[in-house]
Amino acid sequence: MEVDAGEFGTLEREIRIDASPEVVFEVISRPEHIREWWSDDASLEPAPGAVGQLVWEDRAEPVPVVVETCDPPRTFSFRWTSPDGELPAAGNSLLVTFALESSPRARCCASPRRDSAKRAGRQRCWSGPSMTTRWAGTSSCLSYVITR
Amino acid sequence: MTATIDDQLWSAIGDPIRRQVLDILVADGSATSTGLSERLPVTRQAVAKHLAVLDRAGLVHAETAGREKHYRIDDAQFARAVAQLNAVGRTWDARLGRIKKLAEAIESQRPPS
């Protein structure tokens, strides 16, 4: 990354999601899902260098987005919030980086009662026994970093 | 929607040394560049440059007392910077929350493997 994170502002967060990294990657990178968690409408090719648009009904102009990294299911990053009339590039915009890591399935699936108290606030616990057997055994750790 | 970000403020508080400078000023009320350099892993000259950036962003003010400048936090501007960072963080936390819900809903609808 050409951005010197030490020189500029950064925000960093981490969240655990009970879904495989492949599923989470689709949600963060595909326009049909971006419409569900971010803008009112989105057109975006998940490929490095691709220029996409985010549309909000209360904004006159669509907002340009440029994909920097697309490495499924690990890393997805893009730039946005550039000055009017400029495409987002290093130095004039915010870089948002999503990093995904798979982590072992939460133990709370096996013993919901004990763990629900311990993990309260960190993670929602599956309650039904069907859930325990249903899915592949990994959850995802999604972190995002925003830098200039 | 994105929160409006004041470029100068964002850059000023983004640097880890400058954040340490702000921490010390918040704790001590005021300090000189010499005093700050004794507590930070950088030279007095480097501290002076960081203070100049903070000054330009309106986060600190210098008062000349004796031979050296004494720096203080500008409380109003500092509060603004904190509020801006928090606003951007909250907006993204909300988006991340929606991503989590969507992904977990899709995962739960997948056929058992």
Coordinates of C-alpha atoms in Angstrom, one line a residue, chain A:
Chain A
M1 CA 0.0 0.0 0.0
E2 CA 1.4 3.4 -1.0
V3 CA -0.3 5.1 1.9
D4 CA 1.8 5.8 4.9
A5 CA -0.7 4.9 7.6
G6 CA 1.5 6.5 10.2
E7 CA 1.1 9.9 8.6
F8 CA -2.6 10.0 8.3
G9 CA -5.7 9.3 10.2
T10 CA -6.9 5.7 10.5
L11 CA -9.9 4.0 11.9
E12 CA -9.8 0.3 12.6
R13 CA -12.5 -2.1 13.8
E14 CA -12.9 -5.9 14.0
I15 CA -16.1 -7.9 14.0
R16 CA -16.9 -11.6 14.1
I17 CA -19.5 -12.9 11.7
D18 CA -21.0 -16.4 11.7
A19 CA -20.6 -17.0 8.0
S20 CA -17.8 -18.3 5.8
P21 CA -15.3 -15.7 4.4
E22 CA -16.7 -16.5 0.9
V23 CA -20.2 -15.4 1.9
V24 CA -18.9 -12.3 3.7
F25 CA -16.7 -11.4 0.7
E26 CA -19.7 -11.5 -1.6
V27 CA -21.7 -9.3 0.7
I28 CA -18.9 -6.6 0.9
S29 CA -18.0 -6.7 -2.8
R30 CA -21.1 -7.3 -4.9
P31 CA -23.3 -4.4 -6.0
E32 CA -26.5 -6.3 -5.3
H33 CA -25.4 -6.6 -1.6
I34 CA -23.7 -3.2 -1.4
R35 CA -27.2 -1.8 -2.1
E36 CA -28.4 -3.5 1.0
W37 CA -25.8 -2.3 3.4
W38 CA -24.5 1.0 2.0
S39 CA -25.9 3.1 -0.8
D40 CA -29.4 3.2 -2.4
D41 CA -27.9 1.9 -5.6
A42 CA -24.5 0.7 -6.6
S43 CA -22.7 -0.4 -9.8
L44 CA -19.3 -1.8 -9.1
E45 CA -17.2 -4.5 -10.7
P46 CA -15.2 -6.3 -8.0
A47 CA -11.9 -6.0 -9.9
P48 CA -8.8 -3.9 -9.2
G49 CA -8.9 -0.5 -10.9
A50 CA -12.6 -0.8 -11.6
V51 CA -14.5 2.5 -11.3
G52 CA -18.0 2.2 -9.9
Q53 CA -20.7 4.4 -8.7
L54 CA -22.7 4.7 -5.5
V55 CA -26.1 6.4 -5.8
W56 CA -28.1 8.0 -3.0
E57 CA -31.6 9.2 -3.7
D58 CA -31.0 12.5 -1.8
R59 CA -27.8 13.3 -3.7
A60 CA -27.8 14.9 -7.1
E61 CA -24.6 13.2 -8.3
P62 CA -23.5 9.6 -8.1
V63 CA -20.4 9.1 -6.0
P64 CA -17.4 7.5 -7.7
V65 CA -15.6 4.5 -6.1
V66 CA -12.4 2.9 -7.3
V67 CA -11.5 -0.6 -6.4
E68 CA -7.9 -1.0 -5.3
T69 CA -7.7 -4.6 -4.1
C70 CA -9.9 -7.6 -4.9
D71 CA -8.5 -10.8 -3.5
P72 CA -11.4 -13.1 -2.7
P73 CA -12.1 -14.2 0.0
R74 CA -9.4 -12.2 1.9
T75 CA -9.1 -8.6 1.0
F76 CA -11.3 -6.0 -0.6
S77 CA -10.4 -2.3 -0.7
F78 CA -11.6 0.7 -2.4
R79 CA -11.3 4.5 -2.4
W80 CA -14.0 7.1 -2.2
T81 CA -14.9 10.6 -1.0
S82 CA -12.7 12.4 -3.5
P83 CA -13.3 16.1 -4.3
D84 CA -16.1 16.9 -6.8
G85 CA -15.1 16.1 -10.3
E86 CA -12.0 14.0 -9.4
L87 CA -11.8 10.3 -9.4
P88 CA -10.6 8.8 -6.1
A89 CA -6.8 8.1 -6.0
A90 CA -4.1 8.0 -3.5
G91 CA -3.9 11.4 -1.7
N92 CA -7.4 12.7 -2.4
S93 CA -9.7 10.2 -0.9
L94 CA -10.4 7.7 1.9
L95 CA -9.2 4.2 1.5
V96 CA -11.4 1.6 3.0
T97 CA -9.9 -1.9 3.4
F98 CA -11.8 -5.0 4.4
A99 CA -9.7 -7.9 5.6
L100 CA -11.3 -11.3 6.2
E101 CA -9.9 -14.2 8.1
S102 CA -11.6 -17.4 8.9
S103 CA -11.6 -18.3 12.5
P104 CA -12.6 -21.6 14.2
R105 CA -16.3 -22.0 14.8
A106 CA -17.4 -20.5 18.0
R107 CA -17.7 -23.1 20.8
C108 CA -20.9 -21.6 21.9
C109 CA -22.6 -23.7 19.4
A110 CA -21.9 -26.8 21.5
S111 CA -22.8 -25.4 24.8
P112 CA -25.0 -22.4 24.4
R113 CA -25.9 -22.0 28.1
R114 CA -22.5 -21.6 29.5
D115 CA -21.0 -19.6 26.7
S116 CA -23.9 -17.3 26.1
A117 CA -23.1 -15.4 29.3
K118 CA -19.4 -15.4 28.7
R119 CA -19.6 -14.2 25.2
A120 CA -22.5 -11.8 25.6
G121 CA -21.9 -8.7 23.6
R122 CA -19.2 -10.3 21.5
Q123 CA -21.3 -12.6 19.4
R124 CA -24.8 -13.8 19.0
C125 CA -25.1 -17.5 19.8
W126 CA -26.9 -20.0 17.8
S127 CA -29.7 -21.5 19.8
G128 CA -31.2 -24.3 17.7
P129 CA -29.4 -27.6 17.5
S130 CA -30.0 -27.7 13.8
M131 CA -27.7 -24.7 13.4
T132 CA -24.8 -26.5 15.1
T133 CA -24.6 -29.2 12.5
R134 CA -25.6 -27.0 9.6
W135 CA -22.6 -25.1 8.6
A136 CA -19.0 -25.7 7.8
G137 CA -17.3 -24.8 11.0
T138 CA -15.7 -21.5 10.3
S139 CA -16.8 -18.1 11.0
S140 CA -15.2 -14.9 9.7
C141 CA -13.3 -12.2 11.3
L142 CA -13.9 -9.1 9.3
S143 CA -11.8 -6.0 10.0
Y144 CA -11.8 -2.7 8.2
V145 CA -9.3 0.0 8.2
I146 CA -9.9 3.5 6.8
T147 CA -6.9 5.6 5.9
R148 CA -6.3 8.5 3.6

